[in-house]
Amino acid sequence: MIRFDNVTKVYDQKTRPALDSISLEIDRGEFTFLVGASGSGKSTFLRLVLKEDRATHGSVYVAGRNVAHISSWRVPKMRRGIGVVFQDFRLLPNKTVFANVAFAMQVIGRSRGIIRETVPEVLKTVGLEGKENRMPHELSGGEQQRVAIARAVVNKPGILLADEPTGNLDPTTSMGIMKVLDKIHRNGTTVVMATHDDDIVNEMRKRVVELNNGVIVRDEAKALYTSMLPVVQAKTEPGHGATREAGA
Amino acid sequence: MRLAFILGEIGGGLRRNLSMVVSVILVTFVSLTFVGAAGMLQMQITQMKGFWYDKVQVAVFLCVDSSTSPTSPTCAAGPATDEQKKNIESLLDSPAVKQYVTSWTFESQPDALKHFKEQFANSPIVDSVTADQLPASFRVNMVNPEKYQIINETFSATPGVETVIDQRQLLERLFSVMNAASLVAVGIAALMLICAILLIATTIRLSAFSRRRETGIMRLVGASKAVIQLPFVLEGVIAAVIGAVLASGTIWLVARFFIQGYLAEQYKDTAFISASQVLILAPALIVLGILLAGLSSLLTLRKYLKV
């Protein structure tokens, strides 16, 4: 579903690359955690999937297509296949819960009838039935994040990217959010979640890809936040094969 | 659905930036009014040219008592004699000149006085003028008014002729004044249009900034470029069109009440443009307004609202 082929991203020539010759494949229907310290390249990874940025070298494939070859006017169509959730929810404060979710359908031209049918369904999936007419500021952080998740999946994308979705939430609320994401995953959506939250990663036991200074230092199935394997040292030179040896 | 959504977005945007939208309307209104004024002046010039050029003549003025001046040696002998008059008549009928002339008439001194009295009916000067002070003249209608020089060359050296005047040249002077006025109007209009473009660009920038949250989400969920950018473009276009409609209304009012209602009443012998003629400027102004807003918003959005 997502494939990185020797991808390097350099923001500033003078500093080290944000991503350094990354190769990675995430299959359809997989649930993957992207872990690593701040500045390790997690957000850059997600931005490249969304074609918010262009890779400096290498190719990024999303749903079998090289994103570099998608013309700019087709990018919106590509993004409809990807849902995104952020740490800061990014809801529209002057719209109700229903309207926030419906907004994602309106802007891609869905008919009113389909919206009225789909939005309550999705709100039910994320556990917000009965709160359609509440305003975002009336909701708790966890509920707001559920609205954001509902908005991200309402157009039934094949991929859900979550950039530290539990970063602003307490552990109990975070687990609730993870249940929602897991439910969405079990419905067949490929989920990639960047996180710092070791409790969650340890609880979920999914694939873990660890980034450090722009390179993959670990890629394990059903893993924990910290490796059970002997630590593979981060390479110091680009092009070194350590990451791929550690790959699954 | 998408149309309703875009319309809703536009309405929201216009309400949110009301003061900026009003200023865009006013600036486009003023600038397009100047454009319209320049257009009206040009129409008036064309109208007057058509009206007057058929009527203008080349006037060959004969010598009178008072014209014994050193500047006109042909009048050294005093007022034109009958013999000199006959000579001019035969020259006008000679084949060399006749081919350029459609017709000519002779205006005697009493005729000249009569016309003079008509023209200056309200002026006290009329009472002090007598027939022998006014020159008699041959009024020549040309086949092609541009060939004035031929008449001038033929008659200015003829004894008994004081001067040859091309009335068209008098009109040209008037037209050049009107042309200059319309150039000034175009100049002011150009400045105001630059102002309008910058203001529209600023308004759209503000609008895009105040709605960056919405547009950010729209990008993420895959809204097309048109859905994201169209509301901003149309906001500018709507404001500019309102300005253009106001400008069209203003020039129509000017044409209707000032030109038709006042000038045409005061100067009945002059052809003025009518209010309905001016209305053909309206679509041009509206199209100009749309282009103005569309261009400046597209340029702004390219920079501030990438998809």
Coordinates of C-alpha atoms in Angstrom, one line a residue:
Chain A
M1 CA 0.0 0.0 0.0
I2 CA 2.9 2.3 0.9
R3 CA 6.3 1.7 -0.4
F4 CA 9.5 3.8 0.1
D5 CA 12.3 3.0 -2.3
N6 CA 15.6 4.5 -1.2
V7 CA 13.9 7.7 -0.2
T8 CA 16.0 10.7 1.0
K9 CA 14.5 14.0 2.0
V10 CA 16.7 17.0 2.5
Y11 CA 15.1 20.2 3.8
D12 CA 18.3 22.2 4.2
Q13 CA 21.5 21.3 2.4
K14 CA 23.6 22.3 5.4
T15 CA 22.0 19.9 7.9
R16 CA 21.7 16.2 7.8
P17 CA 18.7 14.8 5.7
A18 CA 15.4 14.4 7.5
L19 CA 15.1 11.0 5.9
D20 CA 18.2 9.2 4.7
S21 CA 17.8 6.4 2.0
I22 CA 14.7 4.9 3.6
S23 CA 13.3 1.7 2.1
L24 CA 10.1 0.4 3.6
E25 CA 7.0 -1.4 2.5
I26 CA 3.7 -1.3 4.4
D27 CA 1.1 -3.8 3.1
R28 CA -2.5 -3.3 2.6
G29 CA -4.4 -3.8 5.8
E30 CA -1.4 -3.5 8.0
F31 CA -1.2 -1.5 11.3
T32 CA 2.2 0.1 11.7
F33 CA 3.6 2.2 14.5
L34 CA 6.3 4.7 13.5
V35 CA 8.3 5.4 16.6
G36 CA 11.4 7.5 17.3
A37 CA 12.4 10.7 19.0
S38 CA 11.4 14.1 17.8
G39 CA 13.2 15.0 14.7
S40 CA 13.8 11.4 13.7
G41 CA 11.8 11.8 10.5
K42 CA 8.3 10.5 11.4
S43 CA 6.4 13.6 10.3
T44 CA 8.5 13.8 7.1
F45 CA 7.6 10.2 6.3
L46 CA 3.9 11.1 6.6
R47 CA 4.3 14.3 4.6
L48 CA 5.9 12.4 1.8
V49 CA 3.0 9.9 1.7
L50 CA 0.6 12.8 1.4
K51 CA 2.7 14.5 -1.3
E52 CA 2.9 17.6 0.8
D53 CA 6.6 17.4 0.1
R54 CA 8.7 15.9 -2.7
A55 CA 11.3 13.3 -2.0
T56 CA 14.8 14.6 -2.8
H57 CA 15.9 11.2 -4.0
G58 CA 14.1 7.8 -4.4
S59 CA 10.5 7.0 -5.0
V60 CA 7.4 6.9 -2.9
Y61 CA 4.6 4.6 -4.0
V62 CA 1.1 5.0 -2.6
A63 CA -1.5 2.4 -3.6
G64 CA 0.8 1.3 -6.3
R65 CA 1.4 4.7 -7.8
N66 CA 4.6 6.7 -7.8
V67 CA 3.5 9.9 -6.2
A68 CA 6.1 11.9 -8.1
H69 CA 4.3 11.0 -11.3
I70 CA 0.9 12.2 -10.1
S71 CA 0.2 15.5 -11.7
S72 CA -0.7 18.3 -9.4
W73 CA -4.4 18.4 -10.4
R74 CA -4.7 14.7 -9.5
V75 CA -3.2 15.1 -6.1
P76 CA -6.5 16.0 -4.5
K77 CA -7.9 12.7 -5.8
M78 CA -5.0 10.8 -4.4
R79 CA -5.5 12.5 -1.0
R80 CA -9.1 11.3 -0.9
G81 CA -7.6 7.8 -0.5
I82 CA -5.7 8.9 2.6
G83 CA -7.2 10.0 5.9
V84 CA -5.1 12.0 8.3
V85 CA -5.4 12.6 12.1
F86 CA -3.2 15.1 14.0
Q87 CA -2.2 15.6 17.6
D88 CA -4.1 19.0 17.7
F89 CA -7.4 17.6 16.2
R90 CA -7.8 20.5 13.7
L91 CA -11.5 20.8 14.0
L92 CA -13.5 23.8 12.8
P93 CA -14.5 25.5 16.0
N94 CA -17.6 27.2 14.5
K95 CA -19.1 24.0 13.2
T96 CA -21.0 21.3 15.0
V97 CA -19.6 17.7 15.3
F98 CA -21.9 16.7 12.5
A99 CA -20.9 19.6 10.3
N100 CA -17.2 19.0 10.9
V101 CA -17.5 15.5 9.6
A102 CA -19.9 16.5 6.8
F103 CA -17.4 19.1 5.7
A104 CA -15.0 16.5 4.5
M105 CA -17.8 15.1 2.3
Q106 CA -19.2 18.4 1.1
V107 CA -15.9 19.6 -0.3
I108 CA -15.5 16.6 -2.5
G109 CA -19.0 17.1 -3.8
R110 CA -21.0 14.3 -2.0
S111 CA -24.7 14.7 -2.2
R112 CA -26.7 15.8 0.9
G113 CA -28.5 12.5 1.1
I114 CA -25.3 10.4 1.2
I115 CA -23.9 12.8 3.8
R116 CA -27.0 12.5 6.0
E117 CA -26.7 8.7 5.8
T118 CA -22.9 8.3 6.2
V119 CA -22.0 10.8 8.9
P120 CA -24.1 9.3 11.8
E121 CA -22.8 5.9 10.8
V122 CA -19.2 7.0 11.1
L123 CA -19.9 8.9 14.3
K124 CA -21.3 5.7 15.7
T125 CA -18.1 3.8 14.7
V126 CA -16.0 6.3 16.7
G127 CA -18.4 6.2 19.6
L128 CA -20.0 9.7 19.4
E129 CA -23.6 8.8 18.7
G130 CA -25.9 11.4 20.2
K131 CA -23.3 14.2 20.1
E132 CA -23.9 15.3 16.5
N133 CA -25.0 18.8 17.4
R134 CA -22.3 19.6 20.0
M135 CA -19.7 22.2 19.3
P136 CA -16.0 21.1 19.5
H137 CA -15.3 23.3 22.6
E138 CA -18.1 21.4 24.4
L139 CA -16.3 18.1 24.0
S140 CA -13.4 16.5 25.9
G141 CA -10.0 16.1 24.1
G142 CA -10.7 12.4 23.5
E143 CA -14.1 13.2 22.0
Q144 CA -12.6 15.9 19.8
Q145 CA -10.0 13.4 18.5
R146 CA -12.8 11.0 17.8
V147 CA -14.5 13.7 15.7
A148 CA -11.2 14.2 13.8
I149 CA -10.9 10.4 13.2
A150 CA -14.5 10.3 12.0
R151 CA -13.7 13.1 9.6
A152 CA -10.6 11.3 8.4
V153 CA -12.4 8.1 7.6
V154 CA -15.8 9.4 6.5
N155 CA -14.7 9.2 2.8
K156 CA -13.5 5.6 3.4
P157 CA -9.9 6.0 2.6
G158 CA -7.7 3.0 2.1
I159 CA -5.0 4.5 4.3
L160 CA -5.2 6.3 7.6
L161 CA -2.2 8.3 8.8
A162 CA -2.1 9.4 12.4
D163 CA 0.5 11.8 13.6
E164 CA 0.7 11.4 17.4
P165 CA -3.0 11.2 17.7
T166 CA -2.8 10.6 21.5
G167 CA -0.1 13.2 22.1
N168 CA -2.5 15.5 23.9
L169 CA -4.5 12.9 25.7
D170 CA -4.3 11.1 29.1
P171 CA -3.5 7.4 29.0
T172 CA -7.1 6.2 29.6
T173 CA -8.5 8.4 26.8
S174 CA -5.6 7.3 24.6
M175 CA -6.5 3.7 25.0
G176 CA -10.1 4.6 23.9
I177 CA -8.7 6.3 20.8
M178 CA -6.6 3.3 20.1
K179 CA -9.7 1.1 20.2
V180 CA -11.3 3.3 17.6
L181 CA -8.2 3.1 15.4
D182 CA -8.1 -0.7 15.9
K183 CA -11.7 -0.9 14.9
I184 CA -11.0 1.1 11.7
H185 CA -8.0 -1.1 11.0
R186 CA -10.1 -4.3 11.4
N187 CA -12.5 -2.8 8.8
G188 CA -9.6 -3.1 6.3
T189 CA -7.9 0.3 6.5
T190 CA -4.1 0.4 6.4
V191 CA -3.1 2.5 9.5
V192 CA 0.2 4.2 10.0
M193 CA 0.6 5.9 13.3
A194 CA 3.5 8.0 14.4
T195 CA 3.8 8.0 18.2
H196 CA 5.9 8.5 21.3
D197 CA 3.5 6.6 23.5
D198 CA 5.2 3.5 24.7
D199 CA 2.2 2.2 26.7
I200 CA 0.1 2.2 23.6
V201 CA 2.7 0.5 21.5
N202 CA 3.3 -2.2 24.1
E203 CA -0.4 -2.8 24.5
M204 CA -1.2 -3.1 20.8
R205 CA 1.6 -5.4 19.8
K206 CA 1.7 -4.4 16.2
R207 CA 4.5 -3.8 13.7
V208 CA 6.9 -1.2 14.9
V209 CA 9.2 0.8 12.7
E210 CA 11.7 2.9 14.6
L211 CA 13.4 5.9 13.1
N212 CA 16.5 7.6 14.4
N213 CA 18.0 10.6 12.7
G214 CA 16.3 9.8 9.5
V215 CA 17.2 6.1 9.2
I216 CA 15.2 3.0 10.2
V217 CA 17.0 1.4 13.1
R218 CA 14.3 -1.3 13.8
D219 CA 11.4 -2.9 12.0
E220 CA 9.7 -5.7 13.9
A221 CA 6.4 -7.4 13.8
K222 CA 4.2 -7.6 16.9
A223 CA 6.9 -5.6 18.7
L224 CA 7.2 -3.4 21.8
Y225 CA 8.2 0.2 22.0
T226 CA 11.7 -0.6 23.0
S227 CA 13.4 -3.5 21.2
M228 CA 13.6 -7.0 22.6
L229 CA 16.3 -7.7 20.1
P230 CA 19.9 -6.6 20.6
V231 CA 20.1 -3.0 19.6
V232 CA 21.1 -2.3 16.1
Q233 CA 23.2 0.9 16.2
A234 CA 22.2 3.8 14.1
K235 CA 24.4 4.0 11.1
T236 CA 26.5 7.1 10.7
E237 CA 27.0 7.1 7.0
P238 CA 24.3 7.3 4.4
G239 CA 24.0 4.3 2.1
H240 CA 25.1 1.8 4.8
G241 CA 23.1 -1.4 4.8
A242 CA 22.3 -1.7 8.5
T243 CA 18.7 -0.5 8.3
R244 CA 17.7 -3.0 5.6
E245 CA 19.3 -5.9 7.4
A246 CA 17.1 -5.0 10.4
G247 CA 14.1 -4.8 8.2
A248 CA 11.3 -7.3 8.4
Chain B
M1 CA -24.3 20.2 -3.7
R2 CA -20.9 21.4 -4.5
L3 CA -22.3 24.5 -6.0
A4 CA -24.4 25.2 -2.9
F5 CA -21.3 24.6 -0.8
I6 CA -19.2 27.0 -2.8
L7 CA -22.0 29.6 -2.7
G8 CA -22.2 29.2 1.1
E9 CA -18.4 29.7 1.3
I10 CA -18.6 32.8 -0.8
G11 CA -21.4 34.2 1.4
G12 CA -19.5 33.5 4.5
G13 CA -16.3 35.1 3.1
L14 CA -18.1 38.2 2.0
R15 CA -19.7 38.6 5.4
R16 CA -16.5 38.0 7.3
N17 CA -14.5 40.6 5.3
L18 CA -17.3 43.1 4.8
S19 CA -15.2 46.3 5.2
M20 CA -12.6 45.1 2.8
V21 CA -15.2 44.0 0.3
V22 CA -16.9 47.4 0.5
S23 CA -13.5 49.1 -0.1
V24 CA -12.9 46.8 -3.1
I25 CA -16.4 47.8 -4.4
L26 CA -15.7 51.5 -4.0
V27 CA -12.3 51.4 -5.6
T28 CA -13.4 49.5 -8.6
F29 CA -16.5 51.8 -8.8
V30 CA -14.3 54.9 -8.9
S31 CA -11.7 53.5 -11.2
L32 CA -14.3 52.1 -13.7
T33 CA -16.2 55.3 -13.6
F34 CA -13.1 57.1 -14.8
V35 CA -12.7 54.4 -17.5
G36 CA -16.3 55.0 -18.5
A37 CA -15.8 58.8 -18.5
A38 CA -12.9 58.4 -20.9
G39 CA -15.1 56.1 -23.1
M40 CA -17.9 58.7 -23.0
L41 CA -15.5 61.5 -24.1
Q42 CA -14.3 59.3 -27.0
M43 CA -17.8 58.5 -28.0
Q44 CA -18.7 62.2 -27.9
I45 CA -15.7 63.1 -30.1
T46 CA -16.7 60.5 -32.7
Q47 CA -20.2 61.7 -32.6
M48 CA -19.2 65.4 -33.0
K49 CA -16.8 64.5 -35.8
G50 CA -19.5 62.7 -37.7
F51 CA -21.9 65.6 -37.1
W52 CA -19.6 68.5 -37.9
Y53 CA -17.3 67.1 -40.6
D54 CA -20.3 67.0 -43.0
K55 CA -21.1 70.6 -42.2
V56 CA -17.6 72.1 -42.1
Q57 CA -16.5 74.2 -45.0
V58 CA -13.5 76.0 -46.1
A59 CA -14.2 79.7 -45.8
V60 CA -12.5 82.1 -48.2
F61 CA -12.9 85.5 -46.6
L62 CA -12.8 88.6 -48.7
C63 CA -11.1 91.9 -47.9
V64 CA -13.1 94.5 -46.0
D65 CA -12.5 98.2 -45.2
S66 CA -10.7 97.5 -42.0
S67 CA -8.4 94.8 -43.4
T68 CA -5.8 97.0 -44.9
S69 CA -3.0 95.6 -42.9
P70 CA 0.5 94.7 -44.0
T71 CA 0.0 91.1 -43.0
S72 CA -2.3 90.5 -45.9
P73 CA -0.7 92.0 -49.0
T74 CA -3.7 90.8 -51.1
C75 CA -5.8 93.3 -49.4
A76 CA -3.5 96.2 -50.0
A77 CA -5.9 97.6 -52.5
G78 CA -8.7 97.9 -50.0
P79 CA -12.0 96.0 -49.9
A80 CA -12.6 93.3 -52.5
T81 CA -14.1 94.6 -55.7
D82 CA -16.8 92.9 -57.7
E83 CA -14.2 92.1 -60.4
Q84 CA -12.1 90.2 -57.8
K85 CA -15.2 88.5 -56.6
K86 CA -16.0 87.3 -60.2
N87 CA -12.4 86.2 -60.6
I88 CA -12.8 83.9 -57.5
E89 CA -16.1 82.6 -58.7
S90 CA -14.6 81.6 -62.0
L91 CA -11.6 80.0 -60.3
L92 CA -14.0 77.9 -58.1
D93 CA -15.7 76.7 -61.3
S94 CA -12.5 76.0 -63.1
P95 CA -11.7 72.3 -63.6
A96 CA -8.6 72.4 -61.5
V97 CA -10.5 73.3 -58.4
K98 CA -14.0 72.0 -59.2
Q99 CA -13.0 68.4 -58.9
Y100 CA -12.3 68.9 -55.2
V101 CA -15.5 70.9 -54.5
T102 CA -19.0 69.6 -54.1
S103 CA -20.6 73.0 -53.8
W104 CA -20.0 76.5 -52.8
T105 CA -22.1 79.5 -51.7
F106 CA -21.4 83.1 -51.4
E107 CA -22.1 84.8 -48.1
S108 CA -22.5 88.5 -48.6
Q109 CA -21.8 91.1 -45.9
P110 CA -25.5 91.5 -45.0
D111 CA -25.8 87.7 -44.8
A112 CA -22.7 87.6 -42.5
L113 CA -24.3 90.2 -40.3
K114 CA -27.5 88.2 -40.1
H115 CA -25.6 85.0 -39.1
F116 CA -23.6 87.0 -36.6
K117 CA -26.7 88.4 -35.0
E118 CA -28.2 84.9 -34.7
Q119 CA -25.0 83.5 -33.2
F120 CA -24.5 86.2 -30.6
A121 CA -28.2 87.0 -30.0
N122 CA -27.7 87.4 -26.3
S123 CA -24.6 89.5 -26.5
P124 CA -24.6 93.4 -26.5
I125 CA -21.8 93.3 -29.1
V126 CA -24.5 92.8 -31.7
D127 CA -25.7 96.3 -31.6
S128 CA -22.3 97.8 -32.3
V129 CA -21.5 95.7 -35.4
T130 CA -22.4 96.8 -38.9
A131 CA -22.4 94.8 -42.1
D132 CA -19.3 96.5 -43.6
Q133 CA -17.2 95.4 -40.6
L134 CA -17.9 91.8 -41.4
P135 CA -16.1 90.1 -44.4
A136 CA -18.1 88.5 -47.2
S137 CA -17.0 85.0 -47.8
F138 CA -17.2 82.0 -50.2
R139 CA -18.2 78.9 -48.3
V140 CA -16.7 75.9 -50.0
N141 CA -17.9 72.3 -49.3
M142 CA -15.0 69.9 -50.1
V143 CA -15.4 66.4 -51.6
N144 CA -12.6 65.4 -49.2
P145 CA -12.1 67.8 -46.3
E146 CA -8.5 66.7 -46.0
K147 CA -7.7 68.4 -49.3
Y148 CA -8.1 71.8 -47.7
Q149 CA -4.6 72.7 -48.7
I150 CA -5.5 72.9 -52.3
I151 CA -8.1 75.7 -51.7
N152 CA -5.7 77.4 -49.4
E153 CA -2.9 77.5 -52.1
T154 CA -5.3 78.6 -54.8
F155 CA -7.0 81.4 -53.0
S156 CA -4.7 82.8 -50.3
A157 CA -2.6 84.6 -52.9
T158 CA -5.5 85.8 -55.0
P159 CA -6.2 89.5 -54.9
G160 CA -9.2 90.5 -52.7
V161 CA -8.9 87.4 -50.5
E162 CA -7.9 88.2 -46.9
T163 CA -7.6 84.7 -45.5
V164 CA -8.7 81.1 -46.1
I165 CA -9.9 79.3 -43.0
D166 CA -10.5 75.6 -42.7
Q167 CA -13.2 75.3 -40.1
R168 CA -12.2 71.7 -39.5
Q169 CA -9.0 73.0 -37.9
L170 CA -11.0 75.0 -35.4
L171 CA -12.8 71.8 -34.5
E172 CA -9.6 69.8 -34.3
R173 CA -8.5 72.1 -31.6
L174 CA -11.7 71.4 -29.6
F175 CA -11.2 67.7 -30.3
S176 CA -7.6 67.7 -29.1
V177 CA -8.8 69.3 -25.9
M178 CA -11.4 66.6 -25.4
N179 CA -8.8 64.0 -26.3
A180 CA -6.5 65.3 -23.7
A181 CA -9.3 65.3 -21.1
S182 CA -10.0 61.6 -22.0
L183 CA -6.3 60.8 -21.7
V184 CA -6.3 62.4 -18.2
A185 CA -9.4 60.3 -17.3
V186 CA -7.6 57.2 -18.6
G187 CA -4.5 58.1 -16.6
I188 CA -6.5 58.5 -13.4
A189 CA -8.4 55.3 -14.2
A190 CA -5.1 53.4 -14.7
L191 CA -3.8 54.5 -11.2
M192 CA -7.1 53.6 -9.6
L193 CA -7.1 50.2 -11.4
I194 CA -3.7 49.5 -10.0
C195 CA -5.1 50.5 -6.6
A196 CA -8.0 48.2 -7.2
I197 CA -5.8 45.2 -8.2
L198 CA -3.6 45.6 -5.1
L199 CA -6.6 46.0 -2.9
I200 CA -8.3 42.9 -4.3
A201 CA -5.1 41.0 -3.8
T202 CA -4.8 42.1 -0.2
T203 CA -8.5 41.3 0.5
I204 CA -8.0 37.8 -0.9
R205 CA -4.9 37.3 1.1
L206 CA -6.7 38.3 4.3
S207 CA -9.6 36.1 3.4
A208 CA -7.4 33.1 2.7
F209 CA -5.5 33.7 6.0
S210 CA -8.7 33.9 8.0
R211 CA -9.9 30.7 6.5
R212 CA -6.6 28.8 6.5
R213 CA -8.0 26.2 8.9
E214 CA -10.8 25.4 6.5
T215 CA -8.6 25.3 3.5
G216 CA -6.0 23.2 5.3
I217 CA -8.7 20.6 6.0
M218 CA -10.0 20.9 2.5
R219 CA -6.6 20.0 1.1
L220 CA -6.2 17.1 3.5
V221 CA -9.5 15.5 2.6
G222 CA -8.8 15.9 -1.1
A223 CA -10.9 18.8 -2.2
S224 CA -10.1 19.9 -5.7
K225 CA -8.3 23.1 -6.5
A226 CA -11.5 24.6 -7.9
V227 CA -13.5 24.0 -4.7
I228 CA -10.7 25.5 -2.5
Q229 CA -9.9 28.5 -4.7
L230 CA -13.1 29.3 -6.4
P231 CA -14.8 30.9 -3.4
F232 CA -11.9 33.3 -3.1
V233 CA -11.8 34.2 -6.8
L234 CA -15.6 34.7 -6.9
E235 CA -15.5 36.9 -3.8
G236 CA -13.2 39.3 -5.6
V237 CA -15.2 39.0 -8.8
I238 CA -18.5 39.7 -7.1
A239 CA -17.1 42.8 -5.4
A240 CA -15.6 44.0 -8.7
V241 CA -18.8 43.4 -10.6
I242 CA -20.8 45.3 -8.1
G243 CA -18.3 48.2 -8.5
A244 CA -18.6 47.9 -12.3
V245 CA -22.4 48.0 -12.1
L246 CA -22.3 51.1 -9.9
A247 CA -19.8 52.7 -12.4
S248 CA -22.1 51.9 -15.3
G249 CA -25.1 53.4 -13.4
T250 CA -23.1 56.5 -12.7
I251 CA -22.0 57.2 -16.3
W252 CA -25.6 56.5 -17.4
L253 CA -26.9 59.1 -14.9
V254 CA -24.3 61.5 -16.1
A255 CA -25.3 60.9 -19.7
R256 CA -29.0 61.1 -18.9
F257 CA -29.1 64.1 -16.6
F258 CA -26.0 66.1 -17.4
I259 CA -25.4 65.5 -21.1
Q260 CA -29.0 64.9 -22.3
G261 CA -30.8 66.9 -19.7
Y262 CA -28.5 69.9 -19.4
L263 CA -25.9 70.2 -22.2
A264 CA -28.2 69.1 -25.0
E265 CA -30.8 71.6 -23.8
Q266 CA -28.3 74.4 -23.6
Y267 CA -26.5 73.7 -26.9
K268 CA -29.3 72.6 -29.2
D269 CA -27.2 72.8 -32.4
T270 CA -24.5 70.3 -31.1
A271 CA -24.8 66.6 -31.3
F272 CA -24.5 65.0 -27.9
I273 CA -24.3 61.3 -27.1
S274 CA -27.5 59.8 -25.7
A275 CA -27.9 57.9 -22.5
S276 CA -28.8 54.7 -24.4
Q277 CA -25.5 55.0 -26.4
V278 CA -23.6 55.1 -23.2
L279 CA -25.1 51.9 -22.0
I280 CA -23.0 49.9 -24.5
L281 CA -20.0 50.9 -22.2
A282 CA -21.6 48.9 -19.3
P283 CA -20.8 45.4 -20.5
A284 CA -17.2 46.5 -21.2
L285 CA -16.8 47.9 -17.7
I286 CA -18.2 44.7 -16.2
V287 CA -15.9 42.5 -18.2
L288 CA -13.0 44.8 -17.2
G289 CA -14.1 44.4 -13.6
I290 CA -14.2 40.6 -13.9
L291 CA -10.8 40.5 -15.5
L292 CA -9.3 42.7 -12.9
A293 CA -10.6 40.7 -10.0
G294 CA -10.0 37.3 -11.6
L295 CA -6.4 38.1 -12.6
S296 CA -5.4 39.6 -9.3
S297 CA -7.0 36.8 -7.3
L298 CA -5.5 34.1 -9.4
L299 CA -2.0 35.6 -8.9
T300 CA -2.6 36.0 -5.2
L301 CA -3.9 32.5 -4.7
R302 CA -1.0 31.0 -6.6
K303 CA 1.2 32.4 -3.9
Y304 CA -0.9 32.0 -0.8
L305 CA -3.2 29.1 -1.4
K306 CA -1.2 26.2 -2.8
V307 CA -3.0 23.0 -3.2

